[in-house]
Short mmCIF file of C-alpha atoms and ligand atoms in Angstrom, two decimals:
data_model
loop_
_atom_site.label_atom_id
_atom_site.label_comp_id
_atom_site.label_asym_id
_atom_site.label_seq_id
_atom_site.Cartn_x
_atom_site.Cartn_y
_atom_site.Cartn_z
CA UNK A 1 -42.65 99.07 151.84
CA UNK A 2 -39.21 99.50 153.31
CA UNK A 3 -36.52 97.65 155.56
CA UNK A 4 -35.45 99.30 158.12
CA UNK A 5 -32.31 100.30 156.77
CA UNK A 6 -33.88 101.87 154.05
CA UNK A 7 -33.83 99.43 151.16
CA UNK A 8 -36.58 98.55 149.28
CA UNK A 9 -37.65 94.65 149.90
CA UNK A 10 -36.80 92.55 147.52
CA UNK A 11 -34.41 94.34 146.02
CA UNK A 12 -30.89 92.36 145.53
CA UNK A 13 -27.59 94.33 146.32
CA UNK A 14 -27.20 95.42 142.90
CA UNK A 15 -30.60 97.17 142.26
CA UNK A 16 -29.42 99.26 145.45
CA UNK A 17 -26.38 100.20 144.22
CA UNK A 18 -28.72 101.12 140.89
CA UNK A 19 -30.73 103.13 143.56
CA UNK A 20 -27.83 104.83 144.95
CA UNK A 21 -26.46 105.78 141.70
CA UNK A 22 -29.58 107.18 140.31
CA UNK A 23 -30.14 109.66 144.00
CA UNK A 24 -26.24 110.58 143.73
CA UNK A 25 -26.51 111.73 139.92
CA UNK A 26 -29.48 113.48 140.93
CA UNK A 27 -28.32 115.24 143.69
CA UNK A 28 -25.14 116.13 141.76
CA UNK A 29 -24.80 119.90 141.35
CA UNK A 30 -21.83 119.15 138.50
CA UNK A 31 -24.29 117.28 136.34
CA UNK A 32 -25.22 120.18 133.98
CA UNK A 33 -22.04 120.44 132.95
CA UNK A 34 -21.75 117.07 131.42
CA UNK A 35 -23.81 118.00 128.46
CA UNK A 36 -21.33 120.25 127.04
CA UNK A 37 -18.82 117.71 126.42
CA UNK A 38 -18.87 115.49 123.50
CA UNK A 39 -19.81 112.12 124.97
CA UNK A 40 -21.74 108.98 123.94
CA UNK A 41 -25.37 109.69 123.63
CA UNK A 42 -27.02 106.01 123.51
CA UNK A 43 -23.50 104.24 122.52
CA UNK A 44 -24.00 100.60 120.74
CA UNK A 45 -20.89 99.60 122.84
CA UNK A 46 -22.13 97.11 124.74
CA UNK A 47 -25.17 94.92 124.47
CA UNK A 48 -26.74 95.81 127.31
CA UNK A 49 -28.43 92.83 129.40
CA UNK A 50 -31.99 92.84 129.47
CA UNK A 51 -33.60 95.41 131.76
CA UNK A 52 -30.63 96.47 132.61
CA UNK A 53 -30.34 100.09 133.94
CA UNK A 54 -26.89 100.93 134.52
CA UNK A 55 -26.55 100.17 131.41
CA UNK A 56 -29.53 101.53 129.51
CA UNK A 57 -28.55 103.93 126.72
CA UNK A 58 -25.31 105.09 128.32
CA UNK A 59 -22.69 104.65 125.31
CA UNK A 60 -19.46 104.32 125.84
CA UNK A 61 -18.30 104.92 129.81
CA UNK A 62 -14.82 107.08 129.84
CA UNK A 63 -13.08 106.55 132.75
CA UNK A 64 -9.78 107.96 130.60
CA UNK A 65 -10.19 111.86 131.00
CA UNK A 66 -6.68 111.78 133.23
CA UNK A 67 -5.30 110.48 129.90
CA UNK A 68 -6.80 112.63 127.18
CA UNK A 69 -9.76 114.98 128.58
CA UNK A 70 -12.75 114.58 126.64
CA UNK A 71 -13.81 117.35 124.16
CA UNK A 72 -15.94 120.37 125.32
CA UNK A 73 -18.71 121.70 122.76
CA UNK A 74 -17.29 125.11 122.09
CA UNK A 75 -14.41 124.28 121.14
CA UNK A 76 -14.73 123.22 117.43
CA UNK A 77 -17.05 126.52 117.10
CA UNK A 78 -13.76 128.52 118.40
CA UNK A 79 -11.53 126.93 116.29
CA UNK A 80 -13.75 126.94 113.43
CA UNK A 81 -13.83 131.02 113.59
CA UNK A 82 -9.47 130.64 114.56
CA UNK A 83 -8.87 128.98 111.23
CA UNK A 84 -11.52 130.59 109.00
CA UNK A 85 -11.28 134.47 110.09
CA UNK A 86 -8.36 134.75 112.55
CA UNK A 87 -5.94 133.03 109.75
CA UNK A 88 -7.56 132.50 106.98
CA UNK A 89 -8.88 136.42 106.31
CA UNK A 90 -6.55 138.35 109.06
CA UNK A 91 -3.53 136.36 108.93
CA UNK A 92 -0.63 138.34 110.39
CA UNK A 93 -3.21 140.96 111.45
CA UNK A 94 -4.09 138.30 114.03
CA UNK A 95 -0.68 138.26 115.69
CA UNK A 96 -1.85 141.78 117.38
CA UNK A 97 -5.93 142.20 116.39
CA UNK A 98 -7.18 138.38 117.66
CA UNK A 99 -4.85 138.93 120.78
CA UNK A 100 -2.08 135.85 119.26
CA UNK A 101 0.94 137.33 120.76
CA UNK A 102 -0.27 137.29 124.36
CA UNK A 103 -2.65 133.91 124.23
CA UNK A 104 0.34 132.36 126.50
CA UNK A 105 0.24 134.65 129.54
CA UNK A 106 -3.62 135.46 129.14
CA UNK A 107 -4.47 131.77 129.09
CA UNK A 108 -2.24 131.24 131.41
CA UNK A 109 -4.15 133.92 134.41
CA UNK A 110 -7.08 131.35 133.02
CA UNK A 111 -5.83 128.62 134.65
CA UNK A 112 -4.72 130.54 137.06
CA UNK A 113 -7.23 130.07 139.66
CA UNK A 114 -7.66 126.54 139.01
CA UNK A 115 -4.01 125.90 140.84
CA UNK A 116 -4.46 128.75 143.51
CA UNK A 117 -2.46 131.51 141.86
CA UNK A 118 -3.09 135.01 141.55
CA UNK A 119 -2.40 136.59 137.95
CA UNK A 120 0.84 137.20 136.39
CA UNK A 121 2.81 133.82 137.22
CA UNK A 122 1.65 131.25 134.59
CA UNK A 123 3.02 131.07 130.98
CA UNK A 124 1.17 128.47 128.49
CA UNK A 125 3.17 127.01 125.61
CA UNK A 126 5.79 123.71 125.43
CA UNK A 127 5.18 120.28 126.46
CA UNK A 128 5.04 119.45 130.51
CA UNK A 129 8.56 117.88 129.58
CA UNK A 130 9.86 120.94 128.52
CA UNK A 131 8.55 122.90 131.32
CA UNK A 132 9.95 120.75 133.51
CA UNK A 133 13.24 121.32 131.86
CA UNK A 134 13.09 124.62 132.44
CA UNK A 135 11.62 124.80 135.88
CA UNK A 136 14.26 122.43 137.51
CA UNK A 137 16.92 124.07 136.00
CA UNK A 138 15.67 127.33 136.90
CA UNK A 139 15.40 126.32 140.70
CA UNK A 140 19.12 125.23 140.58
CA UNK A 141 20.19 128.02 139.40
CA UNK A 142 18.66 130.22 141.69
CA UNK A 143 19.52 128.01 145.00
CA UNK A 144 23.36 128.80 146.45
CA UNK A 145 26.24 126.45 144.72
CA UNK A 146 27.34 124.80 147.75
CA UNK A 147 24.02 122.80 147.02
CA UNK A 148 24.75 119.91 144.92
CA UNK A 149 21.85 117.88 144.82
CA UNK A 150 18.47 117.23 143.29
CA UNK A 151 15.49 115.71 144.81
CA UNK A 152 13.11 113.61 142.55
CA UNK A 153 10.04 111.56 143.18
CA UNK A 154 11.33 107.88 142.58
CA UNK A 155 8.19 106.37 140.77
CA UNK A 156 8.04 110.04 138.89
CA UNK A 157 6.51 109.82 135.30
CA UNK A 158 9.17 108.56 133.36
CA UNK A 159 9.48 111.93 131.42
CA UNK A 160 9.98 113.85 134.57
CA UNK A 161 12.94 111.53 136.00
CA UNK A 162 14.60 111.39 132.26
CA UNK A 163 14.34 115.24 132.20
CA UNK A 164 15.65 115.87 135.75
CA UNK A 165 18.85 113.18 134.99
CA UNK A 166 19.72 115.25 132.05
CA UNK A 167 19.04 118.60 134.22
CA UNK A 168 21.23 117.23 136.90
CA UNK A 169 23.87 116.65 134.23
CA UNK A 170 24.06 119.69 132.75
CA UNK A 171 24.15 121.76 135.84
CA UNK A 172 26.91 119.72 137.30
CA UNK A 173 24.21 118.43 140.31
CA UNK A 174 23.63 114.79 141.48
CA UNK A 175 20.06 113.40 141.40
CA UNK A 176 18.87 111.62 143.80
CA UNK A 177 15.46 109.49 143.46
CA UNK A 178 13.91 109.23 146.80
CA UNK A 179 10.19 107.62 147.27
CA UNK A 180 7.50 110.43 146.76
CA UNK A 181 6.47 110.37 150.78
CA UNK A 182 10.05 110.56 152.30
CA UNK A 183 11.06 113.43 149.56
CA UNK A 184 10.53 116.62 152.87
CA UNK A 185 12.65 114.05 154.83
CA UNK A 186 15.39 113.33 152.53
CA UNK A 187 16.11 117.10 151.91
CA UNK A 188 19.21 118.54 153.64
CA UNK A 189 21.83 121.04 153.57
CA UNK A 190 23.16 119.55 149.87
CA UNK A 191 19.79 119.54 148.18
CA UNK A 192 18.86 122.73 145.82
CA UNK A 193 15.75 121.77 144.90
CA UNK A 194 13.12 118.64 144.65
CA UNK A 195 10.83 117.58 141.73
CA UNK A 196 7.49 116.38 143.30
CA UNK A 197 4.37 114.40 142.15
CA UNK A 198 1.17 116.40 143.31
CA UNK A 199 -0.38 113.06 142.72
CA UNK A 200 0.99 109.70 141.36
CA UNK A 201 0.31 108.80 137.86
CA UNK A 202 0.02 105.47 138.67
CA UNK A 203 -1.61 104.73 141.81
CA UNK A 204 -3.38 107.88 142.10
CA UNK A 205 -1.96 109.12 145.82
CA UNK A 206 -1.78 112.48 146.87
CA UNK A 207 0.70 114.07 147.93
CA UNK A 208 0.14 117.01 150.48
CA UNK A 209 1.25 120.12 148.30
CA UNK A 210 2.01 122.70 151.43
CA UNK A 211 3.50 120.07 154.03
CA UNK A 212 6.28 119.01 151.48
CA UNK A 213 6.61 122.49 150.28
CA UNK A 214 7.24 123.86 153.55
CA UNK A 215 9.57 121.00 154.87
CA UNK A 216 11.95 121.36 151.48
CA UNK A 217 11.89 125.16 152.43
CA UNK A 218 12.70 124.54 155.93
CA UNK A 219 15.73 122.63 154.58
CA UNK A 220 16.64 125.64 152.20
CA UNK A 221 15.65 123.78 149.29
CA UNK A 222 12.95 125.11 146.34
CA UNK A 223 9.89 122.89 145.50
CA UNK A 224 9.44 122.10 142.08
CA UNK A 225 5.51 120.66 141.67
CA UNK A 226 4.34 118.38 139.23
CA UNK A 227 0.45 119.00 138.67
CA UNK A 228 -0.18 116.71 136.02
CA UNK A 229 -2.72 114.69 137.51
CA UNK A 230 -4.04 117.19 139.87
CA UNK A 231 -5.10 120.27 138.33
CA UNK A 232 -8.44 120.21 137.53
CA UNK A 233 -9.14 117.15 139.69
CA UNK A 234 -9.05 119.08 143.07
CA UNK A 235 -8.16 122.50 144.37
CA UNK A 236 -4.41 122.89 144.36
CA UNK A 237 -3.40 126.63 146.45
CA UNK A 238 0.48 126.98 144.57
CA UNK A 239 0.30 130.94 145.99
CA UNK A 240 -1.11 130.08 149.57
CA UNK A 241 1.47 126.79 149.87
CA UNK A 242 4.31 128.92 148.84
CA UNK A 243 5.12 126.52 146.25
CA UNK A 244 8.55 127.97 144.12
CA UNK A 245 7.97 126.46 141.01
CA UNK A 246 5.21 124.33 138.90
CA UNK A 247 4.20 122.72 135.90
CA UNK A 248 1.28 120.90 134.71
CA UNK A 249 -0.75 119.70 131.36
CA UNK A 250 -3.95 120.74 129.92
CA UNK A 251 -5.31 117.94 127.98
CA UNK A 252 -5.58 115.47 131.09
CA UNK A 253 -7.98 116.96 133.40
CA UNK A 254 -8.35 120.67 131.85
CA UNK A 255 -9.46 118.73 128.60
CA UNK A 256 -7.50 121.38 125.92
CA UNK A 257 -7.50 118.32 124.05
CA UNK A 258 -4.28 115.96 122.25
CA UNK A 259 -0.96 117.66 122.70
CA UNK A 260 -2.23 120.87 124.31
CA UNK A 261 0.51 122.95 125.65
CA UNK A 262 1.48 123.12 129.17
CA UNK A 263 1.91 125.60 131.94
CA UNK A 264 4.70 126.92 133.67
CA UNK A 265 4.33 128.75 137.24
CA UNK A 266 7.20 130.84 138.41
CA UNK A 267 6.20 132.63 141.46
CA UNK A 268 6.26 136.27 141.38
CA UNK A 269 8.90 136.69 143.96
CA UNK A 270 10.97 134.62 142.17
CA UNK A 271 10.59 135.82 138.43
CA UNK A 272 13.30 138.12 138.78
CA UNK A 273 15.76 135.18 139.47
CA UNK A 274 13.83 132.94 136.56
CA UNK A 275 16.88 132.26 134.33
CA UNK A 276 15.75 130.07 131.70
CA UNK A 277 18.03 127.31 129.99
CA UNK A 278 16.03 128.06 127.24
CA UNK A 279 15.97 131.84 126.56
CA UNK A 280 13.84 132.13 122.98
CA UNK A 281 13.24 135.42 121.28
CA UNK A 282 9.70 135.25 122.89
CA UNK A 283 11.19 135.10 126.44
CA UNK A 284 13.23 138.90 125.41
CA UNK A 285 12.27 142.03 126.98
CA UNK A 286 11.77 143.37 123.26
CA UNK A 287 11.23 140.60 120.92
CA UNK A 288 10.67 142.89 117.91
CA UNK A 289 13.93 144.80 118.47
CA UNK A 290 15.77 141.85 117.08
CA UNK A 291 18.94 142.71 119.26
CA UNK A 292 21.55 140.09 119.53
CA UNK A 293 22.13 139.82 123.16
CA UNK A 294 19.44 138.33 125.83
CA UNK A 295 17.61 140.61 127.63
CA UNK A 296 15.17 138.62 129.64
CA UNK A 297 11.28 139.64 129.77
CA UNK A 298 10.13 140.84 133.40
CA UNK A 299 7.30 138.43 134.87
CA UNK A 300 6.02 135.16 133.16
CA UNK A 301 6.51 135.73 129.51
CA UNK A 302 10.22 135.20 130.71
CA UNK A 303 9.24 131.56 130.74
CA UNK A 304 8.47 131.29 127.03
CA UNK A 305 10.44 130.01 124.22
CA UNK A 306 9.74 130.44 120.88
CA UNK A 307 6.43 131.51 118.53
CA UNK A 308 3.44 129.87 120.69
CA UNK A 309 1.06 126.81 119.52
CA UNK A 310 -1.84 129.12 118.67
CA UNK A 311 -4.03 126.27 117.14
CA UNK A 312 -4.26 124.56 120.09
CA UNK A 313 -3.92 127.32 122.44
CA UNK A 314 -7.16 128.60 121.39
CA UNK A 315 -8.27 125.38 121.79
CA UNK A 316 -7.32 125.60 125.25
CA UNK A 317 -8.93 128.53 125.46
CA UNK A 318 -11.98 127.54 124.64
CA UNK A 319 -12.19 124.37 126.51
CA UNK A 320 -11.40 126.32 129.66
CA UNK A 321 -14.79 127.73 129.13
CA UNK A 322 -16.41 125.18 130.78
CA UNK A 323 -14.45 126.10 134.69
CA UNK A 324 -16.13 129.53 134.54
CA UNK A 325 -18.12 129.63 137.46
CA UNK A 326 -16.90 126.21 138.98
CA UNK A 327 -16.57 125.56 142.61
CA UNK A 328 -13.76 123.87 143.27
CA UNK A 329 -14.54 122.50 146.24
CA UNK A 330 -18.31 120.75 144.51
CA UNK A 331 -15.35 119.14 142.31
CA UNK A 332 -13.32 117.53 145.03
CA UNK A 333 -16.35 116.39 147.19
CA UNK A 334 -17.49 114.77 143.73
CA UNK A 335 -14.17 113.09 143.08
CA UNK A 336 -14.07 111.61 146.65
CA UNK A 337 -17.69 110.34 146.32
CA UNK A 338 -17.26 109.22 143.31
CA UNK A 339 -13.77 107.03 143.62
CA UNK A 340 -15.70 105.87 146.93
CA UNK A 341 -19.10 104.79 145.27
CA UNK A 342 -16.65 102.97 142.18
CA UNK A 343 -14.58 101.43 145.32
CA UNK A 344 -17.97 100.15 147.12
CA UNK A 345 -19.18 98.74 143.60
CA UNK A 346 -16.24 96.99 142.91
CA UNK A 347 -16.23 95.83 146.98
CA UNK A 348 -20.00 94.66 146.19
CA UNK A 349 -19.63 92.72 142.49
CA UNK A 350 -16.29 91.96 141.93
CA UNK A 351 -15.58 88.37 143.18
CA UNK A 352 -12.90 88.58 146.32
CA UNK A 353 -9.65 88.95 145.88
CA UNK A 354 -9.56 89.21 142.15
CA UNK A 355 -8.51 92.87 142.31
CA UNK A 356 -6.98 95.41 145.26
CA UNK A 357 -6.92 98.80 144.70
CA UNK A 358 -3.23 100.67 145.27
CA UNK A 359 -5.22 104.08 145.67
CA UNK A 360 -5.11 105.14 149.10
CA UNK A 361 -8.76 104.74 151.30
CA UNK A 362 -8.00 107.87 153.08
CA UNK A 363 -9.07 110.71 151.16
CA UNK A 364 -6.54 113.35 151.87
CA UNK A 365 -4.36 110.88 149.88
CA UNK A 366 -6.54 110.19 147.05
CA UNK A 367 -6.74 112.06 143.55
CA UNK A 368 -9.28 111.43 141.17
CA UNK A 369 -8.31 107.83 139.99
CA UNK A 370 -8.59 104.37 140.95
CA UNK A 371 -6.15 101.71 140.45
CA UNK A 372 -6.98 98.13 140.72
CA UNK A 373 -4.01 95.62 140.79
CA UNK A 374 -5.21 92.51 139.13
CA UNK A 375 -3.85 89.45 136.94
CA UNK A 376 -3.96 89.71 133.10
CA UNK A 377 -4.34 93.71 133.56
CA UNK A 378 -3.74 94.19 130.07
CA UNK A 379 -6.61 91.48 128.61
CA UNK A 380 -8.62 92.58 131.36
CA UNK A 381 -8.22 96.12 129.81
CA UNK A 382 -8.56 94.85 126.86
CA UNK A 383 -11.59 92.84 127.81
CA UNK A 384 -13.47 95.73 129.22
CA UNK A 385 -12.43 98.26 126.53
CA UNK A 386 -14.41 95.90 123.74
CA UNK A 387 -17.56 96.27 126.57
CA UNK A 388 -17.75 100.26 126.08
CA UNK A 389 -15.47 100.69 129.22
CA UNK A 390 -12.80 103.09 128.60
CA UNK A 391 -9.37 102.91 131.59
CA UNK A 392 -6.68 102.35 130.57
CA UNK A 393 -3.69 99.59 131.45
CA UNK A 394 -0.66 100.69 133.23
CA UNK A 395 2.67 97.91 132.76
CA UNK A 396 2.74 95.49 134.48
CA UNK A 397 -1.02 95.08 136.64
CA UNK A 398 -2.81 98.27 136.76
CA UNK A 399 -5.90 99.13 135.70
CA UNK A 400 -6.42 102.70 135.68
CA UNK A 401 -9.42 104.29 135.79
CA UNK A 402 -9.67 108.61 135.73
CA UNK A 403 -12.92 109.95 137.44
CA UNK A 404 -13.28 113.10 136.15
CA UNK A 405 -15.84 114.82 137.45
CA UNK A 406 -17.02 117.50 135.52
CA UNK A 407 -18.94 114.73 133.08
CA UNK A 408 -18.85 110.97 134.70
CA UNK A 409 -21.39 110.25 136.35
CA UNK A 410 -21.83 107.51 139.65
CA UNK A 411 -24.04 105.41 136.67
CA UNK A 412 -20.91 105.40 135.03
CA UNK A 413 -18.81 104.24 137.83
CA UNK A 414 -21.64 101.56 138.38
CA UNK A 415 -21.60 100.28 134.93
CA UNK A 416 -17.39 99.91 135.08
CA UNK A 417 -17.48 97.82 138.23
CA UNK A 418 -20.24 96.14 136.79
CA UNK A 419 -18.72 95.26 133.66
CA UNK A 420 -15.31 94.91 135.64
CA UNK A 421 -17.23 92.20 137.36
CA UNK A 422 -18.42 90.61 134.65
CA UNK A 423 -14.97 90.34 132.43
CA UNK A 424 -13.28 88.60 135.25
CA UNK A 425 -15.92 86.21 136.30
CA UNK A 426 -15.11 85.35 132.70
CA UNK A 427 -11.86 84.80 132.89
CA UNK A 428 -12.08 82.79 136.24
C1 PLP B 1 1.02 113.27 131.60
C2 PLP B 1 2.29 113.60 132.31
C3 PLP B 1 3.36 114.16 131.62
C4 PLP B 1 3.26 114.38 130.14
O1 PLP B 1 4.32 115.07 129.61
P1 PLP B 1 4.25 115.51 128.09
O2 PLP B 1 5.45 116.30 127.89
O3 PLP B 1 2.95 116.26 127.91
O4 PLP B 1 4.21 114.28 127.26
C5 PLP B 1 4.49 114.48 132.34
N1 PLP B 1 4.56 114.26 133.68
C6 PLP B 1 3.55 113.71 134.36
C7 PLP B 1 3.66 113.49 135.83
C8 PLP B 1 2.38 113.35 133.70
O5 PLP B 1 1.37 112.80 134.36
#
């Protein structure tokens, strides 16, 4: 027996949103991939309320993979066999014989065609901030003198605008902090290049990757892209957009786990003209020879430093096991329906006006993330945290919560507006 819209009678709006959930997991082609991460089997997090599906047996619900990516299966196995036989019985043997030396440019064609870049332009090794160190400095030095100015996102990631003031200093430029959206607008004759957000850390908007590309190019200046919060997420197309220059993390969404070293993309047309601020032995044309004057390295390795993180390279490597095969497309149209089913919960249980989300509706300006402005973010965070809810809390009224969608599932997003719900009727 049926309504005519469909809904079973009887049923309140909740038990339909239970409904939904259960077809869209389903239905999910992505869903096999959740079991090989390392998540909450039957977590004791929360006492679940009687009979109550969404949250029957789920554990803990991480909605905090855009913070620290949660860990993939094969990767202890990997590092198990790095640690025991690759250093513990080869040791310097391994430099050449497990493949160490090159681990930065061969993981970096792995991620490769995750950000829409043919082989040859990624480097792996450094933090994001020292990438983008060297990848703003880089694009200053290869745009004309008379241009005097650098672009950056004004909400950037703190690290990004610290790093581009200092870049600005040292290179004799002026930086100028312009809102994200009016960054193709604000270029001109003066500016050499821009730092750009791919998508906000904090609220989550996109940012369209080949319009902003090719307005700074249309004003002579090089595009320098931040991909911290989109790679992995959604498709990003670096080659086809033209972009000049790009960095990015791997233990947000590409879950290489804590402190994983980041990427650098120089493209190829441009590698010629890459000249580092920080030219390390590793960056040489012939590290071994020892010779005392810089001769850069043709191609990416130009973009390293010094000896590479090979610990948690490998366990890079290894996590990036889990994209093989991956449509990238199945992982956008998941993202989308999946910050719009956590939206529609939240709509449908959380008592009006108690939170309003800063993420943009539209979806060509959406990431993977939803942030909900609300009073007392930080006990709410709190709150929820203690009830097997994992966001996270963003200074001074954001909740934040990462939809990653390689392992959450649209129970998951259920049980967080559920829970959401719950915490602030609580605190009414
Ligand atoms: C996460 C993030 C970083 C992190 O930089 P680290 O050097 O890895 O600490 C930088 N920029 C943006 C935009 C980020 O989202």
């Amino acid at each position: 027996m049926s309504e005519p819209h469909g809904r079973p009678a009887g049923l309140s709006p909740y038990d339909g949103l239970v409904a939904r959930a259960s077809a869209l997991d389903t239905g999910d082609p992505l869903a096999p991939l959740r079991d090989r991460f390392m998540l909450d089997p039957a977590g004791p997090a929360v006492p679940a309320g009687p009979a109550d599906p969404a949250q029957d047996g789920n554990g803990t619900v991480y909605l905090d993979g855009n913070s620290l990516g949660a860990l993939s299966t094969g990767v202890l196995p990997r590092l198990t066999d790095v640690v025991n036989r690759e250093w513990g019985e080869l040791r310097i043997r391994s430099w050449e014989e497990s493949g160490w030396w090159t681990a930065p440019e061969r993981i970096g064609d792995r991620i490769a065609p995750l950000v829409g870049a043919a082989p040859g332009q990624l480097v792996v090794g450094d933090s994001t901030s020292v990438n983008v160190f060297k990848a703003l400095v880089a694009a200053v030095r290869m745009a004309p003198a008379e241009r005097t100015e650098i672009l950056v996102d004004a909400d950037t990631f703190p690290t990004d605008g610290y790093i581009a003031a200092s870049a600005a200093r040292l290179t004799g430029h002026t930086l100028r902090p312009v809102p994200a959206a009016g960054i193709a607008a604000a270029a001109g004759p003066q500016t050499a290049a821009a730092l750009v957000n791919h998508v906000d850390y904090r609220t989550g908007r996109l940012h369209d990757l080949a319009a902003v590309t090719a307005a700074l190019h249309a004003a002579g200046a090089l595009a320098v892209w931040d991909l911290c919060h989109s790679a992995g997420a959604l498709p990003v197309a670096l080659d086809a957009a033209g972009a000049d220059l790009a960095v990015g993390c791997t233990y947000k969404y590409l879950n290489g786990g804590p402190g994983a070293p980041a990427y650098l993309y120089v493209r190829r047309d441009l590698q010629p003209r890459f000249d580092s601020p920080l030219p390390g032995w590793n960056s040489h044309a012939d590290p071994f020879g020892m010779a005392g004057d810089f001769q850069p390295a043709q191609g990416a390795p130009r973009g390293r430093v010094g000896t590479p993180e090979i610990l948690s390279l490998l366990a890079l490597d290894a996590a990036l096991d889990v994209w093989d095969g991956v449509d990238l497309a199945e992982v956008r149209a998941k993202s989308l329906a999946l910050t719009d089913f956590f939206l529609e919960c939240v709509a449908a249980l959380v008592p009006a006006g108690r939170v309003a989300s800063v993420t943009p509706q539209a979806h060509a300006e959406r990431g993977s993330q939803v942030s909900l402005r609300c009073a007392d973010a930080g006990k709410v965070m709190g709150e929820l945290t203690a009830r097997g809810v994992v966001g996270d809390y963003r200074r001074p009224d954001l909740l934040r919560f990462g939809f990653t969608p390689l392992y959450t599932r649209y129970a998951d997003a259920l049980r967080a507006a559920r829970v959401l719900a719950d915490v602030i009727e609580g605190t009414a």
